[in-house]
Amino acid sequence: MAGYLRAVSSLCRASGSARTWAPAALTVPSWPEQPRRHYAEKRIKVEKPVVEMDGDEMTRIIWQFIKEKLILPHVDVQLKYFDLGLPGHH
């Protein structure tokens, strides 16, 4: 290893560009960037409305998170909302 470094440093001095030239063995390898997959460039259009039913408070919180983060950014859909919880039971 020491012999290799001496040879590299002598090459750098001989070329006169010791600061701009770096051997490939001493540089960090640059990995090719992974290709990006564009599965959906636009939102999916749903023709008919979808019924959204809520029950107790915990399912309401979980469904709100799923709907806002996973569904609505990717799907263009009209939602029909029905509350089946006890306060809205009448």
Short mmCIF file of C-alpha atoms in Angstrom, two decimals, residues 14-74:
data_model
loop_
_atom_site.label_atom_id
_atom_site.label_comp_id
_atom_site.label_asym_id
_atom_site.label_seq_id
_atom_site.Cartn_x
_atom_site.Cartn_y
_atom_site.Cartn_z
CA ALA A 14 5.29 14.77 -12.28
CA SER A 15 2.04 15.98 -13.80
CA GLY A 16 2.16 19.25 -11.86
CA SER A 17 -1.49 19.06 -10.81
CA ALA A 18 -1.30 17.38 -7.45
CA ARG A 19 -4.33 19.17 -6.09
CA THR A 20 -6.71 18.62 -8.98
CA TRP A 21 -5.88 15.03 -9.87
CA ALA A 22 -7.03 12.18 -7.64
CA PRO A 23 -6.68 8.49 -8.52
CA ALA A 24 -9.86 6.47 -8.75
CA ALA A 25 -8.73 4.18 -5.94
CA LEU A 26 -8.68 7.08 -3.47
CA THR A 27 -11.99 8.66 -4.43
CA VAL A 28 -15.40 7.70 -3.13
CA PRO A 29 -17.21 5.52 -5.67
CA SER A 30 -20.23 7.18 -7.21
CA TRP A 31 -23.06 4.70 -7.52
CA PRO A 32 -25.45 5.10 -10.41
CA GLU A 33 -28.70 6.71 -9.35
CA GLN A 34 -31.64 4.34 -9.19
CA PRO A 35 -34.26 4.97 -11.87
CA ARG A 36 -37.37 6.65 -10.52
CA ARG A 37 -40.68 4.95 -11.11
CA HIS A 38 -43.55 7.23 -12.03
CA TYR A 39 -46.52 4.93 -11.56
CA ALA A 40 -49.14 7.65 -11.49
CA GLU A 41 -48.40 11.08 -12.85
CA LYS A 42 -51.97 12.22 -12.20
CA ARG A 43 -54.76 11.29 -9.80
CA ILE A 44 -57.02 8.33 -10.55
CA LYS A 45 -60.55 9.44 -11.44
CA VAL A 46 -63.44 7.50 -9.84
CA GLU A 47 -66.72 7.88 -11.72
CA LYS A 48 -69.22 7.03 -8.97
CA PRO A 49 -69.22 8.35 -5.40
CA VAL A 50 -67.91 6.22 -2.56
CA VAL A 51 -69.78 5.90 0.75
CA GLU A 52 -67.79 6.85 3.84
CA MET A 53 -69.24 5.59 7.15
CA ASP A 54 -67.91 6.53 10.58
CA GLY A 55 -68.54 4.74 13.84
CA ASP A 56 -66.74 5.32 17.13
CA GLU A 57 -64.05 7.92 17.76
CA MET A 58 -61.01 5.67 17.27
CA THR A 59 -62.06 4.44 13.83
CA ARG A 60 -62.84 8.05 12.89
CA ILE A 61 -59.27 9.13 13.74
CA ILE A 62 -57.66 6.18 11.96
CA TRP A 63 -59.84 6.55 8.86
CA GLN A 64 -59.12 10.30 8.68
CA PHE A 65 -55.38 9.58 8.64
CA ILE A 66 -55.68 6.85 6.00
CA LYS A 67 -57.95 8.98 3.84
CA GLU A 68 -55.78 12.13 3.96
CA LYS A 69 -52.36 10.50 3.62
CA LEU A 70 -52.93 7.46 1.41
CA ILE A 71 -56.12 7.83 -0.63
CA LEU A 72 -57.05 11.43 -1.43
CA PRO A 73 -53.62 12.53 -2.74
CA HIS A 74 -53.82 9.80 -5.41
#
